[in-house]
Tab-separated table of C-alpha atoms in Angstrom:
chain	number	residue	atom	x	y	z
A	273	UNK	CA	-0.093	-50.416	-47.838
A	274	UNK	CA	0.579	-52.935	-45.046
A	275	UNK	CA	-2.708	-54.242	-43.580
A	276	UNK	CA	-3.963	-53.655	-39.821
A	277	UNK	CA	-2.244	-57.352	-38.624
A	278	UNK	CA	1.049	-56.095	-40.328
A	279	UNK	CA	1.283	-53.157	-38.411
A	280	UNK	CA	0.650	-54.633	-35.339
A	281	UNK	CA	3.383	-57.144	-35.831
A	282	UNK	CA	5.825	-53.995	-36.680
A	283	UNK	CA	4.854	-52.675	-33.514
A	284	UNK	CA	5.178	-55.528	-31.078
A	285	UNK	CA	8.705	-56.302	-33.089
A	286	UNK	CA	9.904	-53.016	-31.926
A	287	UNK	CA	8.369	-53.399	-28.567
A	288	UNK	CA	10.462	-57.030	-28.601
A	289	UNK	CA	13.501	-55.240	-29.463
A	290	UNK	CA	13.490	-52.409	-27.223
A	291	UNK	CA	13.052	-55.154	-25.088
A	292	UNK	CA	16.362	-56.918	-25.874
A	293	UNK	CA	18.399	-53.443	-26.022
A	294	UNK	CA	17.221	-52.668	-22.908
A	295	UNK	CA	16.454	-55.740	-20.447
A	296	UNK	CA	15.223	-53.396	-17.381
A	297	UNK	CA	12.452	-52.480	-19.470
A	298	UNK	CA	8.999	-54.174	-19.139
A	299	UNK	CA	6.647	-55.499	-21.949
A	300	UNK	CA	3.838	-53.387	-20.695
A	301	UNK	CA	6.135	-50.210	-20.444
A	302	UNK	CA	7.600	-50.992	-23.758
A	303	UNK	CA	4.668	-50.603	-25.084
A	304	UNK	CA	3.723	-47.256	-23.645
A	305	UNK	CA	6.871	-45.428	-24.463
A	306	UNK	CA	5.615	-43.667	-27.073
A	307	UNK	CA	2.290	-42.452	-25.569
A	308	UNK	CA	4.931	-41.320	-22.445
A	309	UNK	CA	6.841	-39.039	-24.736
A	310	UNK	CA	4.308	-38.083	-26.636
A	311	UNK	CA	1.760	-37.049	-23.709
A	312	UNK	CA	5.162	-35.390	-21.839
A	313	UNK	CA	6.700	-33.565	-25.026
A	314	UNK	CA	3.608	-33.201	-27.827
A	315	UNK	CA	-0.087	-33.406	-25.514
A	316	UNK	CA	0.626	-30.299	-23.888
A	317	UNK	CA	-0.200	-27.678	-27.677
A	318	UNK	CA	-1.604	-30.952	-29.756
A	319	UNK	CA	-3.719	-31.989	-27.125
A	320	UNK	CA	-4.105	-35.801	-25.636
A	321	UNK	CA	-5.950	-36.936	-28.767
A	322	UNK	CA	-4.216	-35.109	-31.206
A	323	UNK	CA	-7.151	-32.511	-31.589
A	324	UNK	CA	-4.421	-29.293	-31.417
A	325	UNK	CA	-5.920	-26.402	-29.577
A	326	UNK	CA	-8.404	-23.971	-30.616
A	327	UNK	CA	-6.795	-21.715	-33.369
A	328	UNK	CA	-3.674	-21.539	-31.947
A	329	UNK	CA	-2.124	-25.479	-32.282
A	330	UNK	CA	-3.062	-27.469	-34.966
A	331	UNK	CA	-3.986	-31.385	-34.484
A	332	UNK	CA	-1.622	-33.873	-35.322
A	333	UNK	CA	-4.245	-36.890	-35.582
A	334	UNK	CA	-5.330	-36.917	-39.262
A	335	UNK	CA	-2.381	-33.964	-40.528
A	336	UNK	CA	-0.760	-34.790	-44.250
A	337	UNK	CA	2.431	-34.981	-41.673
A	338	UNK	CA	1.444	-38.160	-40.153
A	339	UNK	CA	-0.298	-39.459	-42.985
A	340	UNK	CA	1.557	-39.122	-46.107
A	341	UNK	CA	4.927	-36.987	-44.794
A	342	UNK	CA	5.682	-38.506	-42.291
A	343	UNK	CA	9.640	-38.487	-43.064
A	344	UNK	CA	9.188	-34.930	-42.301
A	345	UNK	CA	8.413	-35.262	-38.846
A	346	UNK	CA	11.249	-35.804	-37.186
A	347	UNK	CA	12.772	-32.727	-38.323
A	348	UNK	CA	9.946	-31.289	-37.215
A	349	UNK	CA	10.165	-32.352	-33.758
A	350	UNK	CA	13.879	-31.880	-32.937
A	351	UNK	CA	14.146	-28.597	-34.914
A	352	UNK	CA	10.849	-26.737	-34.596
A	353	UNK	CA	8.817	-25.360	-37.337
A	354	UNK	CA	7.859	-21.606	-37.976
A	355	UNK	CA	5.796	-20.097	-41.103
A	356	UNK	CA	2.048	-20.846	-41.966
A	357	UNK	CA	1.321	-24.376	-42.280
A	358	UNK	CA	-2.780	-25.660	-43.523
A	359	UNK	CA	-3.739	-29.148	-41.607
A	360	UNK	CA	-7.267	-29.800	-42.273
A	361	UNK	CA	-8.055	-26.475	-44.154
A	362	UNK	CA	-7.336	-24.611	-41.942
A	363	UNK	CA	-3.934	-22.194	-41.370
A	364	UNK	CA	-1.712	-22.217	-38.239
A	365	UNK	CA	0.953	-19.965	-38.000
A	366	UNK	CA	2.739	-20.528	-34.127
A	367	UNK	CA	5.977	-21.723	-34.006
A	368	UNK	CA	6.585	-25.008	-32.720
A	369	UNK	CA	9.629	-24.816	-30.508
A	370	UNK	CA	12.244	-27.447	-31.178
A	371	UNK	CA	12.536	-30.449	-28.727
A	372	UNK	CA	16.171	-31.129	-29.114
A	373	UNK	CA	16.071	-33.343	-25.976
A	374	UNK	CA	14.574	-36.244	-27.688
A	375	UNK	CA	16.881	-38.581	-29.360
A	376	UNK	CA	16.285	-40.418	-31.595
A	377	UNK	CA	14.873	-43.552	-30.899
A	378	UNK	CA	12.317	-41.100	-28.873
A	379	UNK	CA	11.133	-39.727	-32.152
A	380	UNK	CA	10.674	-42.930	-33.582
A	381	UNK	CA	8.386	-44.377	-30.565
A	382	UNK	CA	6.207	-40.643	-30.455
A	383	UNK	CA	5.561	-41.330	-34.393
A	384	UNK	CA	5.018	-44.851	-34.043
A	385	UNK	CA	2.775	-44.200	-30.712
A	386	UNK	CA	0.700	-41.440	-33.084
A	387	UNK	CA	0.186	-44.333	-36.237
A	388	UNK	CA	-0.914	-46.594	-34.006
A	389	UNK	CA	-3.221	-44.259	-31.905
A	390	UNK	CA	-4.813	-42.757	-34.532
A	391	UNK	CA	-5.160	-46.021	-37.112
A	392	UNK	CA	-2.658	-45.089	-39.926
A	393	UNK	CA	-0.644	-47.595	-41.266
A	394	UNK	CA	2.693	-48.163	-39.157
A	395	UNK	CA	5.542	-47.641	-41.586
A	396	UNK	CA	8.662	-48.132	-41.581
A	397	UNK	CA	10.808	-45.342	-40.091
A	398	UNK	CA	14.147	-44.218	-40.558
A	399	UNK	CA	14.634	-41.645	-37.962
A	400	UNK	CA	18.309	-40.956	-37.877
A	401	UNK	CA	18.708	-40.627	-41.533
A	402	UNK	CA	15.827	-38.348	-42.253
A	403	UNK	CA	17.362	-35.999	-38.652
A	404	UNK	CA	20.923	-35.866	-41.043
A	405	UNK	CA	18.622	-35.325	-44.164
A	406	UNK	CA	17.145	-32.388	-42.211
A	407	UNK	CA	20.638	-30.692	-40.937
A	408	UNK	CA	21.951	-30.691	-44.626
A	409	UNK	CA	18.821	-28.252	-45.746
């Protein structure tokens, strides 16, 4: 497990190097990308704080998606998910439409935006792999 002054230094090193790729882009807004995406693409059925929605949308804060499969979740996000699914006990079964707008790098900042939100360790992501992973099953 990384501690709390680890993953802060993971995030401002990716803030740093979106930086770099991207020169036009401030510090401040390089920081916020991720809350951006996530509050345009994932806020509107997993709610703000990632508390889902009533019955229908389950939260995203504290799932076993974010917390301990989190390779799944880009998959997840560009391709959708249909079929029951238990987060927190209890059973969803909506279909998440896919957001195949979102590149990449996107996915990366909404799942490092979400670790960082909600206090889980910041790990180390490997995006495009896991979305080739994903169109092989």
């Amino acid at each position: 497990m990384h501690s709390k002054k680890a993953s802060t230094m993971y995030l401002l090193l990716t803030c740093v190097s979106l930086l770099l790729l991207n020169p036009t882009v401030s510090f401040s807004q390089a920081t916020d990308i991720g809350g951006q995406l996530y509050l345009g693409s994932c806020a509107k059925c997993h709610g703000r704080e990632g508390e889902g929605f009533l019955k229908l949308y389950p939260p995203i804060r504290n799932s076993h998606y974010l917390k301990e499969d989190v390779s799944k979740l880009p998959c997840i996000i560009a391709n959708g998910l249909k079929g029951k699914i238990t987060i927190e006990g209890q059973t969803f079964n909506q279909i998440m439409p896919a957001i195949q707008s979102l590149k990449p790098d996107q996915i990366n900042e909404i799942i490092l935006y979400m670790q960082h939100k909600w206090n889980h360790p910041v790990t180390e992501l490997s995006v495009s792999k896991w979305l080739e992973d994903c169109d092989t099953k």
